[in-house]
Coordinates of C-alpha atoms in Angstrom, one line a residue:
E1 CA -23.7 -9.2 -0.9
I2 CA -24.6 -8.7 -4.5
K3 CA -21.8 -10.7 -5.8
D4 CA -20.0 -7.7 -7.5
T5 CA -16.4 -8.8 -7.8
E6 CA -15.3 -5.5 -9.2
G7 CA -16.7 -3.5 -6.4
Q8 CA -15.2 -6.0 -3.8
S9 CA -11.8 -5.6 -5.5
R10 CA -12.0 -1.8 -5.6
S11 CA -13.2 -1.5 -1.9
L12 CA -10.3 -3.9 -0.7
G13 CA -7.9 -1.9 -2.5
V14 CA -9.1 1.6 -1.0
I15 CA -9.0 -0.1 2.6
A16 CA -5.5 -1.5 2.0
N17 CA -4.2 2.0 0.8
T18 CA -5.9 3.5 4.0
F19 CA -4.2 1.3 6.2
L20 CA -0.8 1.8 4.2
N21 CA -1.1 5.6 4.8
L22 CA -1.8 4.9 8.5
G23 CA 1.5 3.0 8.6
N24 CA -0.4 -0.2 9.6
Y25 CA 1.4 -2.6 7.1
S26 CA 0.0 -5.9 8.5
R27 CA -3.6 -4.8 7.9
A28 CA -2.6 -3.3 4.5
L29 CA -1.0 -6.6 3.6
E30 CA -4.1 -8.4 4.8
Y31 CA -6.6 -6.5 2.5
N32 CA -4.2 -6.6 -0.5
L33 CA -4.0 -10.4 -0.1
E34 CA -7.8 -10.7 -0.2
K35 CA -7.9 -8.5 -3.2
L36 CA -5.3 -10.8 -4.8
K37 CA -7.6 -13.9 -4.3
I38 CA -10.3 -12.2 -6.2
E39 CA -8.0 -10.9 -9.0
E40 CA -6.3 -14.4 -9.5
K41 CA -9.6 -15.8 -10.5
R42 CA -10.8 -12.9 -12.6
G43 CA -8.1 -13.0 -15.2
L44 CA -7.7 -9.3 -15.8
P45 CA -3.8 -8.7 -16.3
R46 CA -4.0 -5.0 -15.3
N47 CA -5.7 -5.7 -12.0
L48 CA -3.6 -8.8 -11.2
A49 CA -0.3 -6.7 -12.0
S50 CA -1.6 -3.8 -9.8
V51 CA -2.3 -5.8 -6.7
L52 CA 1.0 -7.7 -6.9
M53 CA 2.8 -4.6 -7.1
S54 CA 0.9 -3.2 -4.2
I55 CA 1.7 -6.2 -2.0
A56 CA 5.4 -5.7 -3.0
I57 CA 5.4 -2.0 -2.1
V58 CA 3.9 -2.8 1.3
Y59 CA 6.6 -5.3 2.1
S60 CA 9.2 -2.9 0.8
M61 CA 7.8 0.0 3.0
N62 CA 7.9 -2.4 5.8
E63 CA 11.7 -2.9 5.0
E64 CA 10.8 -6.7 4.3
Y65 CA 12.9 -6.4 0.9
E66 CA 13.3 -10.2 0.5
K67 CA 9.5 -10.8 0.8
S68 CA 8.8 -7.9 -1.7
L69 CA 11.0 -9.1 -4.6
P70 CA 9.0 -12.1 -5.5
Y71 CA 5.7 -10.0 -5.8
F72 CA 7.6 -7.5 -7.9
Q73 CA 8.9 -10.4 -10.2
K74 CA 5.5 -11.8 -10.5
S75 CA 4.0 -8.3 -11.3
D76 CA 6.8 -7.7 -14.0
S77 CA 6.1 -11.0 -15.6
V78 CA 2.3 -10.3 -16.0
I79 CA 3.1 -6.7 -17.3
T80 CA 5.5 -8.0 -19.9
A81 CA 3.5 -11.1 -21.0
E82 CA 0.3 -9.3 -21.3
K83 CA 1.7 -5.9 -22.4
V84 CA 0.3 -3.8 -19.7
S85 CA 1.9 -0.7 -20.9
E86 CA 0.9 1.8 -18.2
F87 CA 2.8 -0.1 -15.7
Y88 CA 6.1 -0.5 -17.6
Y89 CA 7.8 2.5 -15.9
H90 CA 6.4 1.9 -12.4
I91 CA 7.6 -1.7 -12.2
K92 CA 11.1 -1.0 -13.3
L93 CA 11.6 1.9 -11.1
N94 CA 10.1 -0.1 -8.1
R95 CA 12.4 -3.0 -8.9
G96 CA 15.3 -0.6 -9.0
D97 CA 14.5 0.9 -5.7
V98 CA 14.2 -2.2 -3.8
Y99 CA 17.5 -3.5 -5.2
D100 CA 19.0 -0.2 -4.3
K101 CA 17.7 -0.6 -0.7
M102 CA 19.2 -4.0 -0.6
N103 CA 22.5 -2.7 -1.9
L104 CA 22.4 -5.2 -5.0
L105 CA 23.9 -2.4 -7.1
D106 CA 24.2 -4.1 -10.4
S107 CA 20.4 -5.0 -10.4
A108 CA 19.4 -1.6 -9.2
F109 CA 21.4 0.0 -11.9
I110 CA 19.8 -2.2 -14.6
Y111 CA 16.3 -1.4 -13.5
Y112 CA 16.8 2.3 -12.8
N113 CA 18.5 2.7 -16.3
R114 CA 15.5 0.8 -17.9
S115 CA 12.9 3.0 -16.1
L116 CA 14.9 6.1 -17.3
G117 CA 14.7 5.0 -20.9
I118 CA 11.0 4.5 -20.6
A119 CA 10.5 7.8 -19.0
R120 CA 12.5 9.5 -21.9
S121 CA 10.3 7.8 -24.4
M122 CA 7.3 9.2 -22.5
Q123 CA 8.9 12.6 -22.3
N124 CA 7.9 12.7 -18.8
G125 CA 10.2 15.0 -16.7
D126 CA 9.0 13.9 -13.4
F127 CA 9.6 10.2 -14.1
E128 CA 13.1 11.1 -15.6
G129 CA 13.9 13.1 -12.5
A130 CA 12.9 10.0 -10.3
S131 CA 15.0 7.6 -12.3
M132 CA 17.9 9.9 -12.4
T133 CA 17.8 10.2 -8.6
G134 CA 17.9 6.5 -8.3
M135 CA 21.0 6.4 -10.7
G136 CA 22.7 9.1 -8.5
H137 CA 22.2 6.9 -5.5
V138 CA 23.6 3.8 -7.2
Y139 CA 26.8 5.7 -8.5
R140 CA 27.1 7.3 -5.1
K141 CA 27.3 3.9 -3.4
M142 CA 29.8 2.9 -6.1
N143 CA 32.0 5.8 -5.0
Q144 CA 31.7 7.3 -8.7
F145 CA 31.6 10.9 -7.8
D146 CA 31.3 12.4 -11.4
S147 CA 28.5 10.2 -12.6
S148 CA 26.5 10.4 -9.4
A149 CA 26.7 14.2 -9.3
A150 CA 25.8 14.4 -13.0
Y151 CA 22.5 12.3 -12.4
Y152 CA 21.7 14.3 -9.2
H153 CA 22.2 17.6 -10.9
A154 CA 20.2 16.6 -13.8
A155 CA 17.4 15.3 -11.6
I156 CA 16.7 18.3 -9.4
P157 CA 15.6 20.8 -12.1
K158 CA 13.2 18.4 -13.6
L159 CA 11.7 17.4 -10.2
T160 CA 11.6 21.1 -9.2
E161 CA 9.5 21.8 -12.4
A162 CA 7.2 18.9 -11.8
N163 CA 6.6 20.2 -8.2
D164 CA 7.8 16.8 -6.9
E165 CA 8.9 18.0 -3.6
I166 CA 9.3 14.6 -2.0
L167 CA 12.0 13.6 -4.7
V168 CA 13.5 17.1 -4.6
C169 CA 14.3 16.4 -1.0
E170 CA 15.6 12.9 -1.7
A171 CA 17.8 14.0 -4.6
S172 CA 19.2 17.1 -2.8
L173 CA 19.9 15.1 0.3
G174 CA 21.5 12.4 -1.8
L175 CA 23.8 15.2 -3.6
A176 CA 24.6 16.4 0.0
K177 CA 25.7 13.0 1.1
L178 CA 27.8 12.6 -1.9
Y179 CA 29.7 15.8 -1.4
R180 CA 30.3 14.9 2.2
Q181 CA 31.5 11.5 1.1
F182 CA 34.2 13.2 -1.0
E183 CA 34.9 15.9 1.8
K184 CA 33.3 18.7 -0.1
N185 CA 31.5 20.1 3.0
D186 CA 30.5 23.6 1.7
S187 CA 28.7 22.1 -1.2
A188 CA 27.2 19.3 1.1
V189 CA 25.9 22.1 3.5
L190 CA 24.5 23.9 0.5
Y191 CA 22.3 20.9 -0.8
A192 CA 21.5 19.7 2.8
R193 CA 20.0 23.1 3.3
L194 CA 18.0 22.9 0.2
A195 CA 16.6 19.7 1.3
D196 CA 15.9 21.1 4.6
Q197 CA 14.1 24.1 3.2
V198 CA 11.9 22.1 0.9
A199 CA 11.1 19.8 3.7
L200 CA 10.2 22.5 5.9
R201 CA 8.0 24.2 3.4
A202 CA 6.2 21.1 2.4
G203 CA 5.9 19.7 6.0
F204 CA 7.9 16.6 5.4
I205 CA 9.1 16.0 9.1
N206 CA 10.7 12.7 8.3
D207 CA 12.9 14.4 5.5
Q208 CA 13.6 17.5 7.6
L209 CA 14.9 15.2 10.3
K210 CA 17.2 13.6 7.9
S211 CA 18.5 16.9 6.5
S212 CA 18.9 18.3 10.0
E213 CA 20.8 15.2 11.2
L214 CA 23.2 15.5 8.3
L215 CA 23.6 19.4 8.7
S216 CA 24.3 18.9 12.5
T217 CA 27.2 16.3 11.4
L218 CA 28.5 18.7 8.8
F219 CA 28.7 21.7 11.2
K220 CA 30.4 19.6 13.7
D221 CA 33.0 18.6 11.0
N222 CA 33.5 22.2 10.1
K223 CA 33.8 23.0 13.9
N224 CA 30.8 25.4 13.6
I225 CA 29.6 25.0 17.0
D226 CA 26.7 27.4 17.0
S227 CA 25.1 26.0 13.9
A228 CA 25.8 22.4 14.9
F229 CA 24.0 23.1 18.3
H230 CA 21.2 24.6 16.4
Y231 CA 20.6 21.6 14.3
V232 CA 21.2 19.1 17.2
N233 CA 18.5 20.9 19.0
T234 CA 16.4 20.9 16.0
V235 CA 16.9 17.0 15.5
R236 CA 15.7 16.6 19.2
L237 CA 12.5 18.6 18.5
L238 CA 11.8 16.8 15.3
N239 CA 12.4 13.3 16.9
D240 CA 9.8 14.3 19.5
S241 CA 7.4 15.4 16.7
V242 CA 8.0 12.1 14.7
N243 CA 7.5 10.1 17.8
S244 CA 4.2 12.0 18.6
K245 CA 3.1 11.7 14.9
N246 CA 3.8 7.9 15.1
R247 CA 1.9 7.5 18.3
I248 CA -1.2 9.5 16.6
R249 CA -0.9 7.2 13.7
E250 CA -0.6 4.0 16.0
I251 CA -3.9 5.4 17.8
Q252 CA -5.7 6.0 14.6
A253 CA -4.7 2.5 13.3
L254 CA -6.0 0.9 16.5
S255 CA -9.3 3.0 16.2
M256 CA -9.7 1.8 12.6
N257 CA -9.0 -1.8 13.6
E258 CA -11.7 -1.7 16.2
Q259 CA -14.0 0.0 13.8
V260 CA -13.5 -2.8 11.3
R261 CA -13.7 -5.3 14.0
Q262 CA -17.3 -3.9 15.0
L263 CA -18.3 -3.9 11.5
Q264 CA -17.3 -7.7 11.2
I265 CA -19.2 -8.4 14.2
E266 CA -22.3 -6.7 13.0
E267 CA -22.1 -8.5 9.7
E268 CA -21.6 -12.0 11.3
K269 CA -24.8 -11.2 13.6
R270 CA -26.6 -10.3 10.3
L271 CA -25.6 -13.5 8.6
A272 CA -26.1 -15.5 11.7
K273 CA -29.7 -14.3 12.0
K274 CA -30.3 -14.9 8.3
E275 CA -28.9 -18.4 8.7
R276 CA -31.3 -19.0 11.7
S277 CA -34.3 -17.8 9.8
Q278 CA -33.5 -20.2 7.1
Q279 CA -32.9 -23.1 9.5
L280 CA -36.4 -22.4 11.2
Q281 CA -38.1 -22.5 7.7
L282 CA -36.4 -25.8 6.8
L283 CA -37.4 -27.1 10.3
F284 CA -41.0 -26.0 9.7
I285 CA -41.1 -27.6 6.3
A286 CA -39.6 -30.8 7.8
I287 CA -42.3 -31.1 10.4
F288 CA -45.1 -30.0 8.3
I289 CA -44.8 -32.4 5.4
P290 CA -44.9 -35.6 7.5
G291 CA -47.6 -34.0 9.9
F292 CA -49.7 -32.9 7.0
F293 CA -49.4 -36.4 5.6
L294 CA -50.5 -38.1 8.9
I295 CA -53.5 -35.6 9.3
T296 CA -54.5 -36.4 5.8
L297 CA -54.4 -40.1 6.7
L298 CA -56.4 -39.5 9.9
L299 CA -59.0 -37.6 8.0
S300 CA -59.3 -40.3 5.3
R301 CA -60.7 -42.6 8.0
V302 CA -63.3 -39.9 9.1
K303 CA -66.5 -38.8 7.4
I304 CA -66.3 -34.9 7.2
P305 CA -68.4 -32.3 5.6
L306 CA -67.9 -31.4 1.9
R307 CA -67.2 -27.6 2.9
I308 CA -64.3 -28.7 5.2
V309 CA -62.8 -30.9 2.4
R310 CA -62.8 -27.9 0.2
L311 CA -61.5 -25.6 2.9
L312 CA -58.7 -28.0 3.5
G313 CA -57.9 -28.2 -0.3
V314 CA -57.6 -24.4 -0.5
L315 CA -55.3 -24.3 2.6
S316 CA -53.1 -27.0 1.3
L317 CA -52.9 -25.2 -2.1
I318 CA -52.0 -21.9 -0.4
I319 CA -49.4 -23.6 1.9

């Protein structure tokens, strides 16, 4: 209302992130696109790069990787051309991640490797660990055991030191999958359990589900029926929890959608009322001017007292 574009942009970003956290990707995308329209006109490279990256992340989280790539590329172009240094690391890591998920391993390797170089120059252990985890994924998919294991083993201590429990789970689970891939089941169980413990402690249900699924498969392979049964049962319970959590998130998203809809209705009513008021004012003016002119013509033909003439003069001045 006060034409504060910075405030509008920030508000749209907060709303978009809220919908993203609720798993409502369509609404998150809608508000990010509104934010993009504002930032395209403002000419602020940092803000433009940020919203382009946010749109790409929404598409990526919704597993629409083909749609996410153009926005990552546009964001990277702005970051590079305008030297938005605070995003150098994040754009390379995110591009590596989306190429990894698309199994475009050559491109994934290039961007993970670039992000690792930037992280090392920043001397940021958490960032290094994230990039190393990505490199571990790529080498695992390439069936290069030694290189993959080396990156995973290097990543886990750095991530643990940074208390980055989400990526500790991811790196540990990646290492467990690598060991299973090369039929080293004892080591696979060790790191799958590590991922499971961290996920359980941190309350990451989805990560715990992944680690439990892997552990149930590993124990089946090892003919350890009791442990296999335990993790099969755990998987069933976790699936119920995940489904319940997803239903709650859906209800929350629907509730928020309705709240936003009601706010929009109220705003439309307010604007309609304001517009009606303006229309009535214009209508009054349109009627009054010719009416007043006609009255003046009529009065010019009539002899009236001086005090009335003065009164009408004052009234016309006030009007």
